PDB file of C-alpha atoms and ligand atoms in Angstrom:
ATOM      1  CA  UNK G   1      21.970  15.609 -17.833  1.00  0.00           C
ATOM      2  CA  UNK G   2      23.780  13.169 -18.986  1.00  0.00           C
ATOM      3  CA  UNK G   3      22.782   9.692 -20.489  1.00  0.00           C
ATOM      4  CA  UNK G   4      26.009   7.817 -20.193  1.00  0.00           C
ATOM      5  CA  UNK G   5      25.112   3.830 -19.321  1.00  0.00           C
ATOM      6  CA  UNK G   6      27.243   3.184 -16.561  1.00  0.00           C
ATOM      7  CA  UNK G   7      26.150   6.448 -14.661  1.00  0.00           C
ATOM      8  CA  UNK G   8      22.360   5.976 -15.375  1.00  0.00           C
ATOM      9  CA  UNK G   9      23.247   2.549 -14.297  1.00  0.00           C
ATOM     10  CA  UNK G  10      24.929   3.677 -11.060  1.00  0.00           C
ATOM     11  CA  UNK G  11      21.762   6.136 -10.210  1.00  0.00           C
ATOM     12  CA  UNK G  12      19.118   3.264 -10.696  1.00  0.00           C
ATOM     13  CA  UNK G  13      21.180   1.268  -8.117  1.00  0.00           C
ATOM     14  CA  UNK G  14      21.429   3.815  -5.712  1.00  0.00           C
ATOM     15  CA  UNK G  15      17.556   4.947  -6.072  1.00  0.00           C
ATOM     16  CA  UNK G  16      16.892   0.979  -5.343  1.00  0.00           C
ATOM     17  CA  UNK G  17      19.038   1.194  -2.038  1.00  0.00           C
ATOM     18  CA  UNK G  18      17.498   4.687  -1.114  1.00  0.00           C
ATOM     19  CA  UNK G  19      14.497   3.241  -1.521  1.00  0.00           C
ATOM     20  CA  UNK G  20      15.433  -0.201   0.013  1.00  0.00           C
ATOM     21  CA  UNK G  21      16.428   1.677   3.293  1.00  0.00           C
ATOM     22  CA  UNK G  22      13.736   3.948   3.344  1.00  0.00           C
ATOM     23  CA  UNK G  23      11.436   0.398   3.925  1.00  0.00           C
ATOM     24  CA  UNK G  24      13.467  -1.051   6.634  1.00  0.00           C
ATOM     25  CA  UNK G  25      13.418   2.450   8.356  1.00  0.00           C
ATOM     26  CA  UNK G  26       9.307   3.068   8.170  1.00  0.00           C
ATOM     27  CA  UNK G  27       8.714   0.791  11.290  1.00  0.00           C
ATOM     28  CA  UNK G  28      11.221   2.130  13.182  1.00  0.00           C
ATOM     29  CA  UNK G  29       9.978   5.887  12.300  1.00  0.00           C
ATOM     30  CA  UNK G  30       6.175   4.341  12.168  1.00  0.00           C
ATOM     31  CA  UNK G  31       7.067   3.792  16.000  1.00  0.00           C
ATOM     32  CA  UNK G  32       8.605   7.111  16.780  1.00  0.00           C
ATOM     33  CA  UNK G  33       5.948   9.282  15.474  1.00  0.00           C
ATOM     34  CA  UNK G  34       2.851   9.685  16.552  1.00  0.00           C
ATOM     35  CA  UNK G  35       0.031   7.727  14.172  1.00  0.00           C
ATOM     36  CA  UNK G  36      -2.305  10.441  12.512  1.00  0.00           C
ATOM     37  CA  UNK G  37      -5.571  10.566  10.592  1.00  0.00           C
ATOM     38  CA  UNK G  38      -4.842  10.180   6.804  1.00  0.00           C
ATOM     39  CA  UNK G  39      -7.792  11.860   6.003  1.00  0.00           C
ATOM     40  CA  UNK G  40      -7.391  15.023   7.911  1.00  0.00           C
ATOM     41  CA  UNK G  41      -4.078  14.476   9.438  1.00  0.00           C
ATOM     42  CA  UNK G  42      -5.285  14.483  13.544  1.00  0.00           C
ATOM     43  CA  UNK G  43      -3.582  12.603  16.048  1.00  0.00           C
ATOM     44  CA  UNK G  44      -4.761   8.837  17.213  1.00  0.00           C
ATOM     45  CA  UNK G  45      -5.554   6.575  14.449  1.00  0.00           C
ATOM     46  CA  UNK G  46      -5.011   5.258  11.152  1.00  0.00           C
ATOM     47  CA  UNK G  47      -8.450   7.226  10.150  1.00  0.00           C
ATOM     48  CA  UNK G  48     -10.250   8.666  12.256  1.00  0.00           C
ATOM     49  CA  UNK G  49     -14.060   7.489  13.231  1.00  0.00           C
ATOM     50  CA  UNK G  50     -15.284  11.110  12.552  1.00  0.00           C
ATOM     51  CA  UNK G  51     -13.543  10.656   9.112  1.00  0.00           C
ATOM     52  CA  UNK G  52     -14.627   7.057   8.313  1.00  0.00           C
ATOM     53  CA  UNK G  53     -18.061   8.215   8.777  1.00  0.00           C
ATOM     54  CA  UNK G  54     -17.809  11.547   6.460  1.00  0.00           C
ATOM     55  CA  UNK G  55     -16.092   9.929   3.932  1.00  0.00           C
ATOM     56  CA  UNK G  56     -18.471   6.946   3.521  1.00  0.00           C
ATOM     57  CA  UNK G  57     -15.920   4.728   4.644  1.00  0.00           C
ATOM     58  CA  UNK G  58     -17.965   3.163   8.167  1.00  0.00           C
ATOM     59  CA  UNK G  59     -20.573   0.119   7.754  1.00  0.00           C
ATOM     60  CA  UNK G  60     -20.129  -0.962   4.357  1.00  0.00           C
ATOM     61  CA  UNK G  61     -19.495   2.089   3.077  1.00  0.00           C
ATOM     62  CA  UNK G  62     -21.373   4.637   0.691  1.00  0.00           C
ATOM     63  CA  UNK G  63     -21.824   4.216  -2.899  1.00  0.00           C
ATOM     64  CA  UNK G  64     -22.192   6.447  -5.731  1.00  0.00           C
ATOM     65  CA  UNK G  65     -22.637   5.339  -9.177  1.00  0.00           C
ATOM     66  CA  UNK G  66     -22.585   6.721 -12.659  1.00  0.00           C
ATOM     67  CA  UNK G  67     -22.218   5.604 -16.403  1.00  0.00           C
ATOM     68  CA  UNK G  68     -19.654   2.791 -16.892  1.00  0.00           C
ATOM     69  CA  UNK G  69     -16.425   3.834 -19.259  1.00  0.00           C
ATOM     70  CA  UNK G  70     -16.143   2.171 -22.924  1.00  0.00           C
ATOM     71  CA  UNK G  71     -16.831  -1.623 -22.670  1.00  0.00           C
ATOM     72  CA  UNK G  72     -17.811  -2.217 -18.840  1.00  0.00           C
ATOM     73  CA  UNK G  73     -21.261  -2.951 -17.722  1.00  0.00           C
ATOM     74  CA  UNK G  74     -21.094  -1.237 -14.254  1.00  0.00           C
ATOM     75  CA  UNK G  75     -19.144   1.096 -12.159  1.00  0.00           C
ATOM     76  CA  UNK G  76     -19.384   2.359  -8.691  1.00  0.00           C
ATOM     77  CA  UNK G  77     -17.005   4.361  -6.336  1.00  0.00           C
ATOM     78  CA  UNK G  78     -17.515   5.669  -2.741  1.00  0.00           C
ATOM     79  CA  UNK G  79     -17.353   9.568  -2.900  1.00  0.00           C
ATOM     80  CA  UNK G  80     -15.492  12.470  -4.513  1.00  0.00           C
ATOM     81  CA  UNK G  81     -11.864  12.301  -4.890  1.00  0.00           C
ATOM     82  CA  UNK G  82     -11.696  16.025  -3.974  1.00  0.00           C
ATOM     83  CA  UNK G  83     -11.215  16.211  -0.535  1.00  0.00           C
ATOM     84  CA  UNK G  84     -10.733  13.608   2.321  1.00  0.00           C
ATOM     85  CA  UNK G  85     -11.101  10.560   0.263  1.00  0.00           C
ATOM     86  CA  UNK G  86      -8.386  11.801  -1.743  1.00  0.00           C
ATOM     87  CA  UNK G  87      -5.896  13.136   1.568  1.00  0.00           C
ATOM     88  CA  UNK G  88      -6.279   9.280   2.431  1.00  0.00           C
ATOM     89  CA  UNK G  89      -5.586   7.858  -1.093  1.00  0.00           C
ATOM     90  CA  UNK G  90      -2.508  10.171  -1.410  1.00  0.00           C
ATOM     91  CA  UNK G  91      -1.430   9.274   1.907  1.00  0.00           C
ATOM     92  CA  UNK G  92      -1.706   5.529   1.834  1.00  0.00           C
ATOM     93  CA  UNK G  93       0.436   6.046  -1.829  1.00  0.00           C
ATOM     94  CA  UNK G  94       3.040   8.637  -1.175  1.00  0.00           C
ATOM     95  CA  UNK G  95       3.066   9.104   2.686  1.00  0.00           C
ATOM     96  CA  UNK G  96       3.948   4.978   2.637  1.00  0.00           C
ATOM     97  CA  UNK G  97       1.093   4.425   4.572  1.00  0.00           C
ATOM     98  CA  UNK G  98       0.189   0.585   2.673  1.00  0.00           C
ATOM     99  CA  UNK G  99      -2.404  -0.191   6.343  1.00  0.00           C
ATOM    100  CA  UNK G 100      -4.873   2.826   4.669  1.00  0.00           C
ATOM    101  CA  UNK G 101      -5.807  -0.237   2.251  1.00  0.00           C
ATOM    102  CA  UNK G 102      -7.862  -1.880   4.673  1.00  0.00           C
ATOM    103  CA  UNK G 103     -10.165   0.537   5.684  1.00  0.00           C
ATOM    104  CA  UNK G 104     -10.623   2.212   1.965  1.00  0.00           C
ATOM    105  CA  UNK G 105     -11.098  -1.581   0.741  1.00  0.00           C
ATOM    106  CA  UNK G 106     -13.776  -2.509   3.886  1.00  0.00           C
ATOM    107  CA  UNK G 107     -15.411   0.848   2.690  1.00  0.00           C
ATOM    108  CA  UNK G 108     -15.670  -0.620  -1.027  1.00  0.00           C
ATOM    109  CA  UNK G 109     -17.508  -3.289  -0.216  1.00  0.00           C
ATOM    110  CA  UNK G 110     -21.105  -1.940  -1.259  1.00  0.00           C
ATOM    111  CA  UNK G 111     -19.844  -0.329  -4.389  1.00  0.00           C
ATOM    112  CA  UNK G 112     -18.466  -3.709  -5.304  1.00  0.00           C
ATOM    113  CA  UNK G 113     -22.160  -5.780  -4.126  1.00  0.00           C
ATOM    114  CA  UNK G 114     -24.042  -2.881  -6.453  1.00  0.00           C
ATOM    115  CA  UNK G 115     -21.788  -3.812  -9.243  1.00  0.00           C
ATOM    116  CA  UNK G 116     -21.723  -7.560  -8.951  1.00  0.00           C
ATOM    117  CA  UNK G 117     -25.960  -7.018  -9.049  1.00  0.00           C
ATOM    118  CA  UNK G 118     -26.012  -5.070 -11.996  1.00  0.00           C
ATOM    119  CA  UNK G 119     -23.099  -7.773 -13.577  1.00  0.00           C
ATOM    120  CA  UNK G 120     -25.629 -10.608 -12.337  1.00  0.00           C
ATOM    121  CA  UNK G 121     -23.664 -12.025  -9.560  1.00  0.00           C
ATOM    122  CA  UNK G 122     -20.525 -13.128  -8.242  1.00  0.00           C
ATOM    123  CA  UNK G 123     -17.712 -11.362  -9.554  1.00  0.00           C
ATOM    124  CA  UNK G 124     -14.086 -11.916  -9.388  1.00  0.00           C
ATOM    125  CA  UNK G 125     -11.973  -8.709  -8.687  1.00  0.00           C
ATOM    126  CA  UNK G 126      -9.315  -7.802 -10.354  1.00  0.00           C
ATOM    127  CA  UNK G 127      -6.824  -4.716  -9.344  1.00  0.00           C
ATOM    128  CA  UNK G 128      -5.589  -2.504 -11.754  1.00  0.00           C
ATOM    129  CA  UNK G 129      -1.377  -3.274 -11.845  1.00  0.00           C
ATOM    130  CA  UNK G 130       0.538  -0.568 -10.534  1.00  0.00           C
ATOM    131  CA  UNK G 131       3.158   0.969 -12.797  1.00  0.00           C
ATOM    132  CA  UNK G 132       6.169  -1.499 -12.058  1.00  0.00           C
ATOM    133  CA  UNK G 133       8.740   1.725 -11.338  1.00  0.00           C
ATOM    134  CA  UNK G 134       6.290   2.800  -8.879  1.00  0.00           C
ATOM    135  CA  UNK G 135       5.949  -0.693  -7.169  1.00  0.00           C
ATOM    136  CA  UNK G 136       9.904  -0.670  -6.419  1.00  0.00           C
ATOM    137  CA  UNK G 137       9.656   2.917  -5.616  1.00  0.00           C
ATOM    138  CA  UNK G 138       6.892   2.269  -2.885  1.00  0.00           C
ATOM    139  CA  UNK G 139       7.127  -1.627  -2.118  1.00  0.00           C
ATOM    140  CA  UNK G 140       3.801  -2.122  -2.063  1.00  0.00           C
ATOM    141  CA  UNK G 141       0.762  -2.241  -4.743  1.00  0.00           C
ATOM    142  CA  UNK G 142      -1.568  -0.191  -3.585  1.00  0.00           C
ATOM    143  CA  UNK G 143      -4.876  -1.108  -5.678  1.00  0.00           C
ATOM    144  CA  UNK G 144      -4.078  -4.798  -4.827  1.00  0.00           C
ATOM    145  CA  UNK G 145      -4.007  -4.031  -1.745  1.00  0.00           C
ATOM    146  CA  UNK G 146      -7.245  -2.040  -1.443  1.00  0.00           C
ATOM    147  CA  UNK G 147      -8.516  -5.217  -3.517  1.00  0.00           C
ATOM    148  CA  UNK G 148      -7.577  -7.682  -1.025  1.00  0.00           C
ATOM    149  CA  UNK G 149      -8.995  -5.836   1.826  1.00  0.00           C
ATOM    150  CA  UNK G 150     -12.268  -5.741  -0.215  1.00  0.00           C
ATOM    151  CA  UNK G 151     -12.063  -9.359  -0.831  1.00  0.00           C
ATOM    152  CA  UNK G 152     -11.527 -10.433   2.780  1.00  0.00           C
ATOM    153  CA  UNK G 153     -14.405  -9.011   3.706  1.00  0.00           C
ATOM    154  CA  UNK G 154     -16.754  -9.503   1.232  1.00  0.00           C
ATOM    155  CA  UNK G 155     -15.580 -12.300   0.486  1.00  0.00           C
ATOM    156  CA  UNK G 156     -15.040 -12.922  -2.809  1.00  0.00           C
ATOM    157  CA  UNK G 157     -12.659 -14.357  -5.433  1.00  0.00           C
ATOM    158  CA  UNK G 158      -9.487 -12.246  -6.007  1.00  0.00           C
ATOM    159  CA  UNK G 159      -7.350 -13.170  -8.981  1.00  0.00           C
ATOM    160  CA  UNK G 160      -4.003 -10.435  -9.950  1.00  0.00           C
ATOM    161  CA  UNK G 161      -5.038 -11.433 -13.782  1.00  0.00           C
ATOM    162  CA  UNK G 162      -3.640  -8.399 -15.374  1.00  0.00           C
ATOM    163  CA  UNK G 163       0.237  -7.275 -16.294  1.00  0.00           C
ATOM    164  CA  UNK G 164       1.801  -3.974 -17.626  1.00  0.00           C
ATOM    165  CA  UNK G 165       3.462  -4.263 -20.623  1.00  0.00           C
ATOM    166  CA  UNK G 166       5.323  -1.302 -20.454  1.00  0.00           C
ATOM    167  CA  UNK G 167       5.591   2.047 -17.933  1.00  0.00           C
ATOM    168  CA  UNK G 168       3.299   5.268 -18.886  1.00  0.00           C
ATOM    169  CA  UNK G 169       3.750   8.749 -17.949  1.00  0.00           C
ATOM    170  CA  UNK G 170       1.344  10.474 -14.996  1.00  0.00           C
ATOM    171  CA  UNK G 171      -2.331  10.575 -16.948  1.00  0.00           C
ATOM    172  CA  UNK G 172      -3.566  13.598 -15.366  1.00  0.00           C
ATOM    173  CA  UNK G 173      -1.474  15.493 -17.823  1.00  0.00           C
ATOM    174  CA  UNK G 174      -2.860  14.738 -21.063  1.00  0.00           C
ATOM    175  CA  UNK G 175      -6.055  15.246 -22.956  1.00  0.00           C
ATOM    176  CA  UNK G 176      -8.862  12.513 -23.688  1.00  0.00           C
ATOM    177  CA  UNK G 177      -7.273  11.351 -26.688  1.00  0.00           C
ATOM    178  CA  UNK G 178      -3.791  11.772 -25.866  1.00  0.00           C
ATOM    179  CA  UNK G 179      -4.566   9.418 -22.913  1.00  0.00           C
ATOM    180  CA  UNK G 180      -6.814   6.609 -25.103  1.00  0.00           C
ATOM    181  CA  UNK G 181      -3.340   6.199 -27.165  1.00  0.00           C
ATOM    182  CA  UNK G 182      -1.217   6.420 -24.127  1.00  0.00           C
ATOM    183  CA  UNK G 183      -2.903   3.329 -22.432  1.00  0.00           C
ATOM    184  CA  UNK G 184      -3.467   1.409 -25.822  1.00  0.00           C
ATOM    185  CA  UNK G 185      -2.583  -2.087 -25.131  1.00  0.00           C
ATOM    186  CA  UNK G 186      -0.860  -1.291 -21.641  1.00  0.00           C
ATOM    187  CA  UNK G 187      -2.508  -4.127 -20.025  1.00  0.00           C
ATOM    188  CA  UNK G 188      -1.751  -8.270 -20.670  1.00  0.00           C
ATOM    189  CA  UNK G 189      -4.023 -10.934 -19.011  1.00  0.00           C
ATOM    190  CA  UNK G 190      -1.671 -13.172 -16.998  1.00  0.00           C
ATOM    191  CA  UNK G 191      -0.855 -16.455 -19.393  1.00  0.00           C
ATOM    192  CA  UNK G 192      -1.694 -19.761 -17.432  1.00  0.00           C
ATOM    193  CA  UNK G 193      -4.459 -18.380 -15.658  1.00  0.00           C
ATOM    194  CA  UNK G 194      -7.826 -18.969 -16.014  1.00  0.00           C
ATOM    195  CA  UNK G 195     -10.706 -16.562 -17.047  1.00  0.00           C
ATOM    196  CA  UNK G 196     -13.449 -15.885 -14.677  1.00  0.00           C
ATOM    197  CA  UNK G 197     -16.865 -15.094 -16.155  1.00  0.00           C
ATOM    198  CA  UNK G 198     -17.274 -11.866 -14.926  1.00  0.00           C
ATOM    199  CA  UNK G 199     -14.528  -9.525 -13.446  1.00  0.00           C
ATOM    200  CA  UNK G 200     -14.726  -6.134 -11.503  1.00  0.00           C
ATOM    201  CA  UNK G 201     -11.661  -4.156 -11.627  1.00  0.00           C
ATOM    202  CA  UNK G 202     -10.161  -2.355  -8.602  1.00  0.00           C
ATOM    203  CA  UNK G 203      -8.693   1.060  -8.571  1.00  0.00           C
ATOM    204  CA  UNK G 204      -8.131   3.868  -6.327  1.00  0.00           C
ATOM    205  CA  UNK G 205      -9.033   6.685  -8.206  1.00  0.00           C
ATOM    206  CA  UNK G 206     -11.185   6.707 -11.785  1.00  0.00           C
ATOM    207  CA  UNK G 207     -10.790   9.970 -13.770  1.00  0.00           C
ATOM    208  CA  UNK G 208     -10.909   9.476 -17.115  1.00  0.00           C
ATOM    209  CA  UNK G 209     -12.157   5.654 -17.196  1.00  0.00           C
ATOM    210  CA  UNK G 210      -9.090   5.432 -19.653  1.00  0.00           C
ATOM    211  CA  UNK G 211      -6.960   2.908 -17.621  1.00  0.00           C
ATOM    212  CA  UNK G 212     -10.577   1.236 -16.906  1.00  0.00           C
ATOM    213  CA  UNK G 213     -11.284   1.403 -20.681  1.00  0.00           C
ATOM    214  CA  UNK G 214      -7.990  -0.411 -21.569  1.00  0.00           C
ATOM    215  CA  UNK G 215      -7.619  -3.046 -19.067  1.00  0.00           C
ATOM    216  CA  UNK G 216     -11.362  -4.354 -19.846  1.00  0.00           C
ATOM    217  CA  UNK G 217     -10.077  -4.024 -23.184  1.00  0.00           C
ATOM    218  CA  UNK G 218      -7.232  -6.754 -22.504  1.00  0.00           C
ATOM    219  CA  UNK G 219      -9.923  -9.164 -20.708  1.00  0.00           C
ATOM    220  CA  UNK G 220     -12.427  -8.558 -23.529  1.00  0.00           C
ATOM    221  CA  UNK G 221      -9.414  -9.703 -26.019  1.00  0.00           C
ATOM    222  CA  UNK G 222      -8.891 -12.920 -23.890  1.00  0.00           C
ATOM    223  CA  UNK G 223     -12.223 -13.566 -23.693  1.00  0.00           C
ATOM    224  CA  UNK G 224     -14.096 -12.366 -20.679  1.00  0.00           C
ATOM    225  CA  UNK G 225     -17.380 -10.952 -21.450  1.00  0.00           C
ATOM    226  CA  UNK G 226     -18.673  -9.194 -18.337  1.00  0.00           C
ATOM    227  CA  UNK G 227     -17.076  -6.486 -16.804  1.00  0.00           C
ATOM    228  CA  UNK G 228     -17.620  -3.713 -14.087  1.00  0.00           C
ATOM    229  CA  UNK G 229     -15.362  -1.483 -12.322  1.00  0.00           C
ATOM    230  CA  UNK G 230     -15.310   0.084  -8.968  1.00  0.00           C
ATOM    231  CA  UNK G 231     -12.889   2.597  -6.931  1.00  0.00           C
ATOM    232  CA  UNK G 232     -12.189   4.544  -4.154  1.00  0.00           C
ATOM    233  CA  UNK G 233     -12.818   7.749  -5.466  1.00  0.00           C
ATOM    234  CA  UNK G 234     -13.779   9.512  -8.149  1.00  0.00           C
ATOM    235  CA  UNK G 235     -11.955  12.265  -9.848  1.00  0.00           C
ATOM    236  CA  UNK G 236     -13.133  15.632 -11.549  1.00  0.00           C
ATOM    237  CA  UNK G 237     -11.976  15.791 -14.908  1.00  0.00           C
ATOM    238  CA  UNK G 238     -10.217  19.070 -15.430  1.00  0.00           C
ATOM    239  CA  UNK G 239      -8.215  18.161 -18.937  1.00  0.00           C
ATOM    240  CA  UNK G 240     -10.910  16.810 -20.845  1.00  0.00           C
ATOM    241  CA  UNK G 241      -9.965  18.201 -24.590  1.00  0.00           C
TER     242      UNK G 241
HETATM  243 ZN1   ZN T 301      -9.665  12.134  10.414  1.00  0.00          ZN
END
């Protein structure tokens, strides 16, 4: 492999028009093919009723709960990321299927009213950034996205207060710890905007609670005091050393 400037240079450019032209092709293809499930993959809809209703995703949608991570008050997340909650998060992030945010962020509503309860009211969500060489590689951010859906709905105050500072590799690879000093100060609040009193975070999936753990960090830093998380699904943590 080589690491020459102007060739690493040239392949960055070309991945950005690869990717450019796969995004002004997906409504021509989006037409073409037949619309499936992307839950369980059968033909006729976005998601499917049978699957809205299994996965918790129809009414407000179902709510499990469990211990917050390291400096939140509250979390809550809709089912089991094993299984059809997960087909539907994979396929709204790598299948470029960005209209899977509405119905996974209309099925977070009730996680996000039993959080704002336990937080003692109105909360002000904020979605977990997506790693910026993922946004250009999809076009879309897909936890904002779930976020806005949820907000629409709700509705409730939606403020983007939270940057990257820099890219991290995939988390499911490392251990506990190796993943606590991977995300260490990952996460900037926004300068110029202002600081809600209390904040729920927005994520697809929560495994660890590590990304969780370091973004409430960075509001906790600027100031916030109150802070509960919610996502789609949760996760199963296999690499827990
Ligand atoms: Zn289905």
């Amino acid at each position: 492999m080589t690491h020459d400037p102007a060739w690493m240079q040239f392949t960055e450019r070309a991945r950005d028009a690869l990717a450019e032209l796969q995004r002004a092709a997906a409504p021509v293809l989006a037409l073409l093919a037949p619309q499936r499930c992307g839950a369980c993959g059968i033909e006729g809809a976005l998601l499917c009723s049978e699957c809205c209703d299994e996965l918790g995703l129809a009414g407000a949608g179902r709510v499990e709960r469990g211990a917050a991570p390291p400096g939140c008050a509250a979390g809550a997340w809709i089912g089991p990321y094993e299984g059809g909650l997960g087909e539907a998060v994979r396929a709204l992030k790598f299948h470029d299927l960005p209209a899977l945010a509405e119905p996974l962020g209309l099925g977070l509503r009730s996680a996000i009213r039993v959080v704002q309860q336990e937080l003692g009211g109105d909360a002000t969500l904020v979605p977990i950034p997506t790693d910026p060489a993922r946004l250009r590689d999809r076009g879309f951010d897909h936890a904002a996205l779930i976020a806005a859906a949820a907000a629409r709905a709700l509705p409730c105050a939606l403020v983007p207060l939270l940057e990257r500072t820099r890219a991290v590799p995939a988390l499911h690879t490392l251990g506990r710890a190796e993943r606590r000093r991977v995300m260490d100060r990952v996460f900037a609040v926004r300068a110029g905007v202002k600081l809600p009193q209390r904040v729920i975070l927005v994520d697809d999936i929560w495994t660890s609670g590590a990304t969780f753990e370091a973004a409430a960090g960075a509001l906790r830093a600027a100031g916030c005091t109150t802070i509960g998380v919610v996502a789609v699904a949760r996760e199963a943590l296999v690499n827990s050393a």
